[in-house]
Short mmCIF file of C-alpha atoms and ligand atoms in Angstrom, two decimals:
data_model
loop_
_atom_site.label_atom_id
_atom_site.label_comp_id
_atom_site.label_asym_id
_atom_site.label_seq_id
_atom_site.Cartn_x
_atom_site.Cartn_y
_atom_site.Cartn_z
CA MET A 1 -9.20 34.00 -29.22
CA GLU A 2 -11.36 31.27 -31.74
CA LEU A 3 -10.21 28.10 -29.79
CA LYS A 4 -10.99 29.69 -25.78
CA GLU A 5 -14.71 30.33 -27.61
CA LYS A 6 -14.93 26.82 -28.84
CA ILE A 7 -13.87 25.63 -25.39
CA ARG A 8 -15.79 27.81 -23.36
CA ASN A 9 -19.16 27.42 -25.64
CA ARG A 10 -17.98 23.49 -26.02
CA HIS A 11 -17.35 23.53 -29.64
CA ALA A 12 -14.30 21.91 -29.56
CA ARG A 13 -13.73 18.58 -30.14
CA ILE A 14 -11.44 16.71 -28.22
CA GLY A 15 -9.22 13.63 -29.43
CA ILE A 16 -8.09 11.57 -26.59
CA ILE A 17 -4.70 9.59 -27.48
CA GLY A 18 -4.50 6.62 -25.71
CA LEU A 19 -7.89 4.93 -23.93
CA GLY A 20 -6.00 3.82 -20.66
CA TYR A 21 -6.58 4.19 -17.14
CA VAL A 22 -6.02 7.69 -17.74
CA GLY A 23 -7.21 8.48 -21.17
CA LEU A 24 -10.54 7.00 -20.76
CA PRO A 25 -11.65 8.72 -17.75
CA LEU A 26 -10.48 11.51 -19.28
CA ALA A 27 -12.76 11.10 -22.10
CA VAL A 28 -15.15 10.06 -20.59
CA GLU A 29 -15.37 13.21 -17.97
CA PHE A 30 -14.77 15.72 -21.21
CA ALA A 31 -18.29 13.86 -23.14
CA LYS A 32 -20.07 14.68 -20.29
CA ALA A 33 -18.98 18.48 -19.93
CA GLY A 34 -21.17 18.37 -23.60
CA PHE A 35 -17.71 18.08 -26.06
CA GLN A 36 -17.18 15.94 -28.99
CA VAL A 37 -14.72 13.54 -27.66
CA THR A 38 -12.90 10.76 -30.31
CA GLY A 39 -10.58 8.73 -28.44
CA PHE A 40 -7.76 7.40 -30.26
CA ASP A 41 -6.08 3.92 -30.17
CA VAL A 42 -4.29 1.44 -31.28
CA ASP A 43 -5.88 -1.49 -29.62
CA VAL A 44 -9.02 -2.35 -31.35
CA ALA A 45 -10.48 -4.19 -28.50
CA LYS A 46 -10.86 -1.54 -26.24
CA ILE A 47 -11.96 0.47 -29.60
CA ALA A 48 -14.81 -2.08 -29.76
CA ALA A 49 -15.83 -2.04 -26.25
CA ILE A 50 -15.95 1.67 -26.02
CA ASN A 51 -18.47 1.17 -29.33
CA LYS A 52 -20.31 -1.01 -28.17
CA GLY A 53 -20.77 0.87 -24.87
CA HIS A 54 -18.67 -1.53 -22.33
CA SER A 55 -16.22 -0.55 -19.82
CA TYR A 56 -12.82 -1.96 -18.50
CA ILE A 57 -11.62 -0.21 -16.55
CA GLY A 58 -13.06 0.02 -12.98
CA ASP A 59 -13.25 3.95 -12.15
CA VAL A 60 -15.83 4.14 -15.05
CA SER A 61 -19.10 3.01 -15.86
CA SER A 62 -20.35 1.03 -19.00
CA GLU A 63 -23.54 3.17 -18.19
CA ASP A 64 -21.19 6.73 -18.59
CA ILE A 65 -19.44 4.93 -21.94
CA SER A 66 -23.21 4.11 -22.94
CA THR A 67 -24.68 7.21 -22.19
CA ALA A 68 -22.14 9.30 -24.19
CA VAL A 69 -21.52 7.01 -26.86
CA LYS A 70 -25.50 7.08 -27.44
CA ALA A 71 -25.73 10.68 -27.31
CA GLY A 72 -22.85 11.19 -30.01
CA THR A 73 -20.36 12.79 -27.43
CA LEU A 74 -18.07 10.03 -27.17
CA SER A 75 -16.21 7.92 -29.74
CA ALA A 76 -13.58 5.78 -29.94
CA THR A 77 -11.22 5.02 -33.87
CA ASP A 78 -7.44 3.33 -34.71
CA ASP A 79 -7.93 5.68 -37.92
CA MET A 80 -5.67 8.46 -36.79
CA SER A 81 -6.54 10.54 -40.01
CA LYS A 82 -9.31 11.89 -37.66
CA LEU A 83 -7.15 13.60 -35.60
CA HIS A 84 -6.67 17.23 -38.04
CA ASP A 85 -10.71 17.17 -37.02
CA MET A 86 -9.96 17.89 -33.71
CA ASP A 87 -9.16 21.48 -32.23
CA ALA A 88 -7.55 19.57 -28.55
CA ILE A 89 -5.51 16.40 -28.46
CA ASP A 90 -4.39 14.94 -25.34
CA ILE A 91 -1.94 12.36 -25.01
CA CYS A 92 -2.28 9.55 -22.57
CA VAL A 93 -0.08 6.77 -23.62
CA PRO A 94 2.14 4.79 -21.63
CA THR A 95 5.74 5.46 -20.17
CA PRO A 96 7.86 2.26 -19.46
CA LEU A 97 10.90 1.40 -18.46
CA ARG A 98 13.55 -0.40 -20.97
CA LYS A 99 14.95 -3.53 -19.42
CA THR A 100 17.94 -1.05 -18.45
CA ARG A 101 15.37 1.16 -16.50
CA ASP A 102 15.85 3.70 -19.17
CA PRO A 103 12.78 5.63 -20.29
CA ASP A 104 10.89 4.41 -23.48
CA LEU A 105 9.72 6.95 -25.35
CA SER A 106 8.10 5.04 -28.39
CA TYR A 107 5.12 5.59 -27.58
CA VAL A 108 4.92 8.79 -26.52
CA VAL A 109 7.26 9.58 -30.43
CA LEU A 110 4.24 7.20 -32.20
CA ALA A 111 1.61 9.13 -30.48
CA VAL A 112 3.34 12.31 -31.35
CA ASP A 113 4.01 11.30 -35.11
CA ALA A 114 0.29 10.65 -35.52
CA VAL A 115 -0.55 14.60 -34.37
CA ARG A 116 2.50 15.79 -36.70
CA ALA A 117 0.94 14.16 -39.96
CA ARG A 118 -2.31 15.58 -39.19
CA LEU A 119 -1.15 18.84 -37.57
CA LYS A 120 -2.92 21.95 -38.03
CA PRO A 121 -3.29 25.64 -36.85
CA GLY A 122 -4.80 26.06 -33.89
CA GLN A 123 -4.47 22.75 -32.69
CA LEU A 124 -3.88 22.26 -29.32
CA VAL A 125 -1.20 19.68 -27.90
CA ILE A 126 -1.25 18.31 -24.44
CA LEU A 127 1.18 16.03 -23.11
CA GLU A 128 -0.40 13.46 -20.40
CA SER A 129 2.39 10.83 -20.00
CA THR A 130 4.38 10.23 -17.11
CA THR A 131 8.00 11.72 -18.48
CA TYR A 132 11.31 13.27 -17.14
CA PRO A 133 11.59 17.19 -17.86
CA GLY A 134 12.50 18.39 -21.01
CA THR A 135 10.49 16.12 -22.86
CA THR A 136 7.52 18.14 -24.25
CA ASP A 137 10.07 20.71 -25.26
CA GLU A 138 13.04 18.58 -26.62
CA VAL A 139 10.81 15.80 -27.96
CA VAL A 140 7.53 16.88 -29.01
CA GLN A 141 7.89 19.82 -29.50
CA PRO A 142 10.76 19.62 -32.49
CA ALA A 143 9.28 16.21 -33.45
CA LEU A 144 5.29 18.26 -34.15
CA GLU A 145 7.33 21.12 -35.45
CA GLU A 146 8.89 19.20 -38.52
CA GLY A 147 5.90 19.89 -40.52
CA GLY A 148 6.65 23.34 -40.67
CA LEU A 149 4.19 24.89 -37.88
CA LYS A 150 5.64 26.59 -35.06
CA ALA A 151 4.78 25.46 -31.37
CA GLY A 152 2.83 28.88 -29.15
CA LYS A 153 2.38 30.60 -32.32
CA ASP A 154 0.82 28.04 -35.01
CA PHE A 155 -0.34 25.86 -32.75
CA TYR A 156 -0.02 25.32 -28.54
CA LEU A 157 1.36 23.13 -26.06
CA ALA A 158 1.21 22.13 -23.13
CA PHE A 159 2.03 19.46 -20.11
CA SER A 160 0.00 18.39 -17.83
CA PRO A 161 0.48 15.32 -15.49
CA GLU A 162 -1.98 13.49 -14.97
CA ARG A 163 -3.09 11.99 -11.22
CA VAL A 164 -5.63 9.48 -10.85
CA ASP A 165 -5.42 7.29 -8.49
CA PRO A 166 -7.10 4.00 -9.12
CA GLY A 167 -10.08 2.45 -7.05
CA ASN A 168 -10.12 5.85 -5.07
CA GLN A 169 -13.02 6.70 -4.17
CA THR A 170 -12.55 10.10 -2.44
CA HIS A 171 -11.11 11.61 -5.21
CA ASN A 172 -11.05 11.26 -9.29
CA THR A 173 -10.47 13.51 -12.45
CA LYS A 174 -13.32 15.97 -11.36
CA ASN A 175 -11.92 16.90 -7.75
CA ILE A 176 -7.73 16.45 -8.22
CA PRO A 177 -6.64 19.92 -8.74
CA LYS A 178 -4.94 19.32 -12.02
CA VAL A 179 -1.60 21.29 -12.89
CA VAL A 180 -0.38 22.68 -16.59
CA GLY A 181 2.72 23.93 -17.71
CA GLY A 182 2.64 25.63 -21.16
CA MET A 183 5.43 26.28 -24.22
CA ASN A 184 4.14 29.35 -23.57
CA ASP A 185 1.12 31.69 -21.59
CA ILE A 186 -1.45 31.46 -23.88
CA SER A 187 -0.27 27.49 -24.31
CA THR A 188 -0.97 27.83 -20.50
CA ASP A 189 -3.88 29.64 -20.77
CA LEU A 190 -5.54 27.23 -23.04
CA ALA A 191 -5.25 24.01 -21.48
CA ALA A 192 -5.96 25.53 -18.33
CA GLU A 193 -9.28 26.66 -19.89
CA LEU A 194 -9.71 23.11 -21.35
CA TYR A 195 -9.49 21.16 -18.22
CA GLY A 196 -10.95 24.40 -16.18
CA SER A 197 -14.33 22.99 -17.78
CA ILE A 198 -14.04 19.40 -16.56
CA ILE A 199 -11.48 20.00 -13.32
CA ASN A 200 -12.61 21.92 -10.27
CA THR A 201 -9.28 23.35 -9.92
CA ILE A 202 -6.39 24.06 -11.98
CA VAL A 203 -3.07 24.92 -10.86
CA PRO A 204 -0.74 27.25 -13.70
CA VAL A 205 2.63 26.23 -13.87
CA SER A 206 5.72 28.39 -15.52
CA SER A 207 6.75 25.98 -17.86
CA THR A 208 5.96 22.16 -19.38
CA GLN A 209 9.30 21.08 -17.07
CA VAL A 210 8.06 22.24 -14.53
CA ALA A 211 4.72 20.49 -15.08
CA GLU A 212 6.92 17.61 -15.66
CA MET A 213 8.64 17.68 -12.38
CA VAL A 214 6.09 18.33 -10.45
CA LYS A 215 4.86 14.81 -11.25
CA LEU A 216 8.09 13.35 -11.04
CA LEU A 217 8.13 14.74 -7.78
CA GLU A 218 4.97 13.66 -6.30
CA ASN A 219 5.79 10.14 -7.03
CA THR A 220 9.44 9.81 -6.01
CA PHE A 221 7.84 11.61 -2.46
CA ARG A 222 6.40 8.09 -2.14
CA ALA A 223 8.73 6.08 -3.18
CA VAL A 224 11.27 6.97 -1.21
CA ASN A 225 9.53 7.23 2.11
CA ILE A 226 7.49 3.76 1.09
CA GLY A 227 11.87 3.12 0.59
CA LEU A 228 12.48 4.61 4.35
CA VAL A 229 9.40 2.96 6.34
CA ASN A 230 10.11 -0.60 4.50
CA GLU A 231 13.43 0.01 5.78
CA ILE A 232 11.48 0.75 9.71
CA ALA A 233 10.35 -2.28 9.24
CA LEU A 234 13.05 -4.24 8.39
CA MET A 235 15.20 -3.06 11.24
CA SER A 236 11.88 -2.82 13.69
CA HIS A 237 11.82 -6.53 12.85
CA ARG A 238 15.13 -7.60 14.08
CA MET A 239 15.12 -5.35 16.63
CA ASN A 240 11.77 -7.32 17.67
CA ILE A 241 9.33 -3.98 17.15
CA ASP A 242 5.93 -4.06 15.90
CA VAL A 243 6.80 -1.47 13.14
CA TRP A 244 2.94 -1.02 12.90
CA GLU A 245 2.18 0.04 15.97
CA VAL A 246 4.71 2.31 15.53
CA ILE A 247 3.39 4.14 12.71
CA GLU A 248 -0.10 4.33 14.15
CA ALA A 249 1.56 6.01 17.34
CA ALA A 250 3.58 8.41 15.19
CA ALA A 251 0.23 9.22 13.00
CA THR A 252 -0.96 11.07 15.95
CA LYS A 253 1.59 13.55 15.28
CA PRO A 254 -1.03 16.32 13.82
CA PHE A 255 1.79 17.73 11.97
CA GLY A 256 5.22 17.38 10.99
CA PHE A 257 4.58 14.00 10.58
CA MET A 258 3.04 11.89 7.36
CA PRO A 259 2.54 7.90 7.73
CA PHE A 260 3.06 5.53 4.86
CA TYR A 261 3.15 1.90 5.10
CA PRO A 262 5.39 -1.53 4.42
CA GLY A 263 4.64 -4.23 2.56
CA PRO A 264 5.55 -7.12 -0.31
CA GLY A 265 7.54 -4.47 -2.34
CA LEU A 266 5.84 -1.25 -5.31
CA GLY A 267 3.30 -2.26 -7.72
CA GLY A 268 1.42 -0.39 -10.16
CA HIS A 269 2.34 1.74 -13.41
CA CYS A 270 3.46 4.29 -11.55
CA ILE A 271 5.82 4.62 -8.43
CA PRO A 272 7.82 1.50 -8.63
CA ILE A 273 8.55 3.52 -12.66
CA ASP A 274 8.52 7.16 -13.19
CA PRO A 275 11.59 8.42 -10.21
CA PHE A 276 13.52 6.46 -12.83
CA TYR A 277 12.88 8.97 -15.24
CA LEU A 278 14.01 11.54 -13.19
CA SER A 279 17.42 9.62 -12.16
CA TRP A 280 17.95 8.73 -15.90
CA LYS A 281 17.54 12.43 -16.85
CA ALA A 282 19.39 13.59 -13.90
CA ARG A 283 22.58 11.06 -14.91
CA GLN A 284 22.69 13.13 -18.38
CA ASN A 285 22.90 16.47 -16.35
CA GLY A 286 26.08 14.77 -14.46
CA PHE A 287 23.31 14.74 -11.37
CA GLU A 288 23.58 11.28 -9.30
CA CYS A 289 19.71 10.80 -7.69
CA ARG A 290 20.46 9.09 -4.91
CA PHE A 291 17.54 8.76 -2.86
CA ILE A 292 15.66 7.18 -5.76
CA GLU A 293 18.34 4.46 -6.17
CA LEU A 294 18.36 3.40 -2.60
CA ALA A 295 14.87 3.57 -2.37
CA GLY A 296 14.30 1.43 -5.01
CA HIS A 297 17.15 -0.59 -3.70
CA ILE A 298 14.42 -1.39 -0.40
CA ASN A 299 11.32 -1.50 -1.68
CA GLY A 300 12.65 -4.10 -4.90
CA SER A 301 13.88 -6.38 -1.79
CA MET A 302 11.00 -6.40 0.02
CA PRO A 303 9.66 -9.78 -1.94
CA SER A 304 13.03 -11.48 -0.56
CA PHE A 305 11.73 -10.20 3.11
CA VAL A 306 8.45 -11.86 2.62
CA VAL A 307 9.37 -15.10 1.46
CA GLU A 308 12.23 -15.31 4.65
CA ARG A 309 9.21 -14.58 6.48
CA VAL A 310 7.35 -17.07 4.84
CA SER A 311 10.27 -19.49 5.20
CA GLU A 312 10.12 -18.00 9.00
CA ALA A 313 6.76 -18.92 9.59
CA LEU A 314 6.57 -22.21 8.37
CA ASN A 315 9.84 -23.21 10.19
CA SER A 316 7.62 -22.51 13.32
CA GLN A 317 6.17 -25.19 12.41
CA ARG A 318 8.64 -27.41 11.17
CA LYS A 319 8.51 -27.02 7.62
CA ALA A 320 10.28 -26.18 4.99
CA ILE A 321 9.53 -23.82 2.23
CA ASN A 322 10.38 -26.85 -0.37
CA GLY A 323 6.77 -28.71 -1.29
CA SER A 324 4.79 -26.76 1.14
CA ARG A 325 0.83 -25.93 -0.13
CA ILE A 326 1.45 -21.76 -0.11
CA HIS A 327 -1.81 -19.70 -0.85
CA ILE A 328 -1.23 -16.26 -1.21
CA PHE A 329 -4.31 -13.82 -0.71
CA GLY A 330 -4.99 -10.87 -3.54
CA VAL A 331 -2.33 -10.69 -6.38
CA ALA A 332 -3.60 -7.47 -8.00
CA TYR A 333 -0.61 -4.22 -6.67
CA LYS A 334 -3.57 -2.56 -4.92
CA LYS A 335 -6.09 -2.96 -2.99
CA ASP A 336 -9.94 -3.41 -4.46
CA VAL A 337 -8.38 -2.85 -8.10
CA SER A 338 -7.18 -5.66 -11.01
CA ASP A 339 -4.07 -3.97 -11.95
CA MET A 340 -1.65 -6.27 -12.25
CA ARG A 341 1.64 -3.81 -14.07
CA GLU A 342 4.79 -4.23 -11.26
CA SER A 343 2.40 -6.39 -9.15
CA PRO A 344 5.00 -7.49 -5.67
CA ALA A 345 3.16 -10.27 -5.86
CA LEU A 346 4.64 -11.80 -8.90
CA ASP A 347 7.49 -11.43 -7.17
CA VAL A 348 6.66 -13.15 -3.94
CA LEU A 349 4.69 -15.85 -6.30
CA GLU A 350 7.99 -17.07 -8.34
CA LEU A 351 10.73 -16.25 -5.77
CA LEU A 352 8.53 -19.12 -3.87
CA HIS A 353 8.23 -20.98 -6.77
CA ARG A 354 11.56 -21.34 -7.34
CA ARG A 355 12.33 -23.03 -3.73
CA GLY A 356 9.38 -25.40 -4.48
CA ALA A 357 6.25 -24.39 -3.00
CA ILE A 358 3.48 -25.74 -4.17
CA LEU A 359 1.10 -22.07 -4.53
CA SER A 360 -2.37 -21.68 -5.51
CA TYR A 361 -4.36 -17.77 -5.21
CA THR A 362 -7.37 -15.97 -4.16
CA ASP A 363 -8.18 -12.63 -6.08
CA PRO A 364 -11.54 -11.70 -7.13
CA HIS A 365 -10.10 -9.51 -9.98
CA VAL A 366 -7.79 -11.66 -11.23
CA PRO A 367 -8.92 -14.80 -12.28
CA LEU A 368 -6.30 -16.09 -13.97
CA LEU A 369 -2.58 -15.36 -13.48
CA ASP A 370 0.18 -17.03 -16.48
CA HIS A 371 3.34 -15.88 -14.95
CA ALA A 372 6.68 -17.34 -14.66
CA GLU A 373 6.39 -20.93 -15.90
CA MET A 374 3.22 -21.09 -13.57
CA SER A 375 -0.64 -20.67 -14.69
CA LEU A 376 -2.69 -21.13 -12.25
CA LYS A 377 -6.95 -20.01 -11.51
CA SER A 378 -8.04 -18.28 -8.67
CA VAL A 379 -9.81 -20.37 -6.34
CA PRO A 380 -12.99 -19.09 -4.64
CA GLU A 381 -11.82 -17.88 -0.50
CA ALA A 382 -14.71 -20.10 0.44
CA ASP A 383 -12.47 -23.85 -1.14
CA ALA A 384 -9.22 -21.80 -0.40
CA ALA A 385 -7.61 -23.14 3.13
CA ASN A 386 -7.65 -26.87 1.45
CA GLY A 387 -4.35 -28.69 2.66
CA ILE A 388 -2.53 -25.09 2.75
CA ASP A 389 0.44 -24.72 4.81
CA CYS A 390 0.68 -21.58 4.45
CA ALA A 391 -1.10 -18.15 3.45
CA VAL A 392 0.65 -15.29 2.40
CA ILE A 393 -1.68 -11.70 2.81
CA CYS A 394 -0.11 -9.98 -0.55
CA THR A 395 -2.99 -7.22 -1.71
CA ASN A 396 -5.84 -6.62 1.24
CA HIS A 397 -8.68 -6.49 -0.83
CA SER A 398 -11.88 -5.57 1.12
CA VAL A 399 -13.99 -8.30 0.36
CA PHE A 400 -11.34 -11.02 2.17
CA LYS A 401 -12.67 -12.56 5.28
CA TYR A 402 -9.52 -11.56 7.75
CA ALA A 403 -11.00 -12.61 10.92
CA GLU A 404 -11.91 -15.83 9.80
CA MET A 405 -7.89 -16.52 8.35
CA PRO A 406 -6.40 -17.37 11.28
CA LYS A 407 -8.21 -20.45 12.22
CA ARG A 408 -8.77 -21.91 8.99
CA PHE A 409 -5.20 -21.47 8.20
CA PRO A 410 -2.50 -22.91 9.84
CA LEU A 411 -0.03 -19.89 9.38
CA VAL A 412 -0.56 -16.49 7.66
CA VAL A 413 1.92 -14.08 6.64
CA ASP A 414 0.57 -10.59 6.61
CA THR A 415 2.02 -8.29 4.47
CA ARG A 416 -0.72 -5.52 4.90
CA ASN A 417 -1.18 -5.63 8.84
CA ALA A 418 -4.74 -6.95 7.13
CA LEU A 419 -5.21 -8.61 10.68
CA LYS A 420 -4.27 -5.83 13.06
CA ASN A 421 -6.48 -6.34 15.98
CA ILE A 422 -6.22 -10.40 15.68
CA ASN A 423 -3.70 -11.41 18.00
CA ALA A 424 -2.99 -15.20 17.33
CA GLU A 425 0.49 -17.68 17.59
CA ASN A 426 0.31 -18.68 13.75
CA VAL A 427 0.31 -14.65 12.81
CA PHE A 428 3.48 -13.76 11.20
CA ARG A 429 3.60 -9.69 10.16
CA LEU A 430 5.54 -8.13 8.16
N1 NAD B 501 -3.07 4.35 -13.93
C1 NAD B 501 -2.46 5.82 -13.26
O1 NAD B 501 -2.92 5.10 -12.75
C2 NAD B 501 -1.69 6.71 -13.92
C3 NAD B 501 -1.79 7.89 -13.18
C4 NAD B 501 -0.93 9.01 -13.63
C5 NAD B 501 -0.82 9.02 -14.68
N2 NAD B 501 -0.10 7.72 -15.49
C6 NAD B 501 0.46 7.73 -16.85
O2 NAD B 501 -0.28 8.07 -17.60
C7 NAD B 501 0.20 7.02 -18.86
C8 NAD B 501 -1.17 6.31 -19.48
O3 NAD B 501 -0.79 5.66 -17.99
P1 NAD B 501 -2.44 4.10 -18.71
O4 NAD B 501 -2.27 3.81 -16.83
O5 NAD B 501 -3.40 5.32 -18.80
O6 NAD B 501 -1.82 3.05 -19.11
P2 NAD B 501 -2.75 1.93 -20.26
O7 NAD B 501 -1.33 0.87 -20.49
O8 NAD B 501 -3.73 2.27 -19.22
O9 NAD B 501 -3.76 2.89 -21.36
C9 NAD B 501 -2.54 4.13 -22.45
C10 NAD B 501 -3.36 3.13 -23.28
O10 NAD B 501 -2.43 3.38 -24.80
C11 NAD B 501 -2.98 3.04 -26.65
N3 NAD B 501 -1.93 3.27 -27.40
C12 NAD B 501 -0.53 2.67 -26.79
N4 NAD B 501 0.11 3.21 -27.70
C13 NAD B 501 -0.66 4.51 -28.79
C14 NAD B 501 -0.45 5.16 -29.99
N5 NAD B 501 0.90 5.18 -30.36
N6 NAD B 501 -1.56 5.55 -30.36
C15 NAD B 501 -2.87 5.10 -29.41
N7 NAD B 501 -3.05 4.58 -28.79
C16 NAD B 501 -1.93 3.80 -28.24
C17 NAD B 501 -2.60 1.59 -25.71
O11 NAD B 501 -3.63 0.73 -25.88
C18 NAD B 501 -3.43 1.66 -24.41
O12 NAD B 501 -4.94 1.27 -24.61
C19 NAD B 501 1.34 6.35 -18.45
O13 NAD B 501 2.64 7.71 -19.09
C20 NAD B 501 1.95 6.69 -16.93
O14 NAD B 501 2.60 6.85 -16.47
C21 NAD B 501 -0.81 6.65 -15.38
#
């Protein structure tokens, strides 16, 4: 087959639509493997950055981008007409939720419309955006076929979920096994061939729906287990048991247990959102996902619990939240990244703000913060303790000097067990 040959000899031209946390690393990997890659985005600032050889994603180095751009293997554009020149097109656009917690497929629909207008025989189209089972065959396929070409025959169509974990030093695009499900065998085969040229292990599955469901199972598994451990944390607090010690000891079991950790709530673009894609689709089929809803409820209550712990901490020194100066350490949604999407620290800040706290924060990854009528600037850690009543560790970035915190601050509320081996009276754990 012509496309397979083109992939094997690296002559296939690859288009990546959406150059964010998922699309950019993928584009760079394909370029490194010797393919001619064109990145498509609607954000002209990102396009300009790539073409100048600058990275805006932590896990991708500017050096890799500029090497590929100079070699002519990577370029970026907002000119969607160039999609016509591509042999394989990978769609990596956002799939957020609407305010009503229903899936917002508008970005996918726009990207698919752009492809449809330029679709030509022999092209391979792959959706990577996380979405509910059925999206590829119920939404993408009919839209692409509107132009008259038939999926599986005239062009090829597959779904392949992205598993990238920003900030993870061990697992990256290349060594995370990639699940691939095509709308027919040829589509699966071609998509597997394409990814096989940059990824060590390919896991073909029987359909696009299975591939879509795999991703939602993975992320629902995390959301539910985090919900469970958060509930254990809430009950342990009532029973005066150290939940962190419990988890550490339980994790010594060599089988049948996998540790998850409590925290100030879920964050990021995946775990707080993706399970609701699944529950929405299940509802369409008359099925109610009780685990997802319950986990969402418990995880969503964690910022309030953090505020309760802050209140208890201040109370121990006869202080109220109202009027107290509270300093937050870490506002990004997880350790060592700058991503603020759905960060629970925002909820904690907002709840404290509403109760009259005077707030400040330190996060070397997030220099400025605008949220809930607050405009804050990250304070260097060395200056953070001035006049502060209570520090709250929301995100356990590696750079913070944890051992010094109980000495520098009158009170420390630790939502991440960052002060694990420090037993001081002024430290309040989750
Ligand atoms: N971030 C993660 O860690 C991660 C992990 C696994 C899966 N995913 C999934 O991958 C998908 C993309 O996520 P992301 O984190 O890369 O998002 P992102 O917001 O970082 O990047 C998406 C990019 O798409 C661009 N875009 C939006 N509409 C477009 C259009 N019509 N045409 C061209 N470009 C368009 C945006 O400008 C942006 O640059 C989502 O479905 C997400 O759930 C994300």
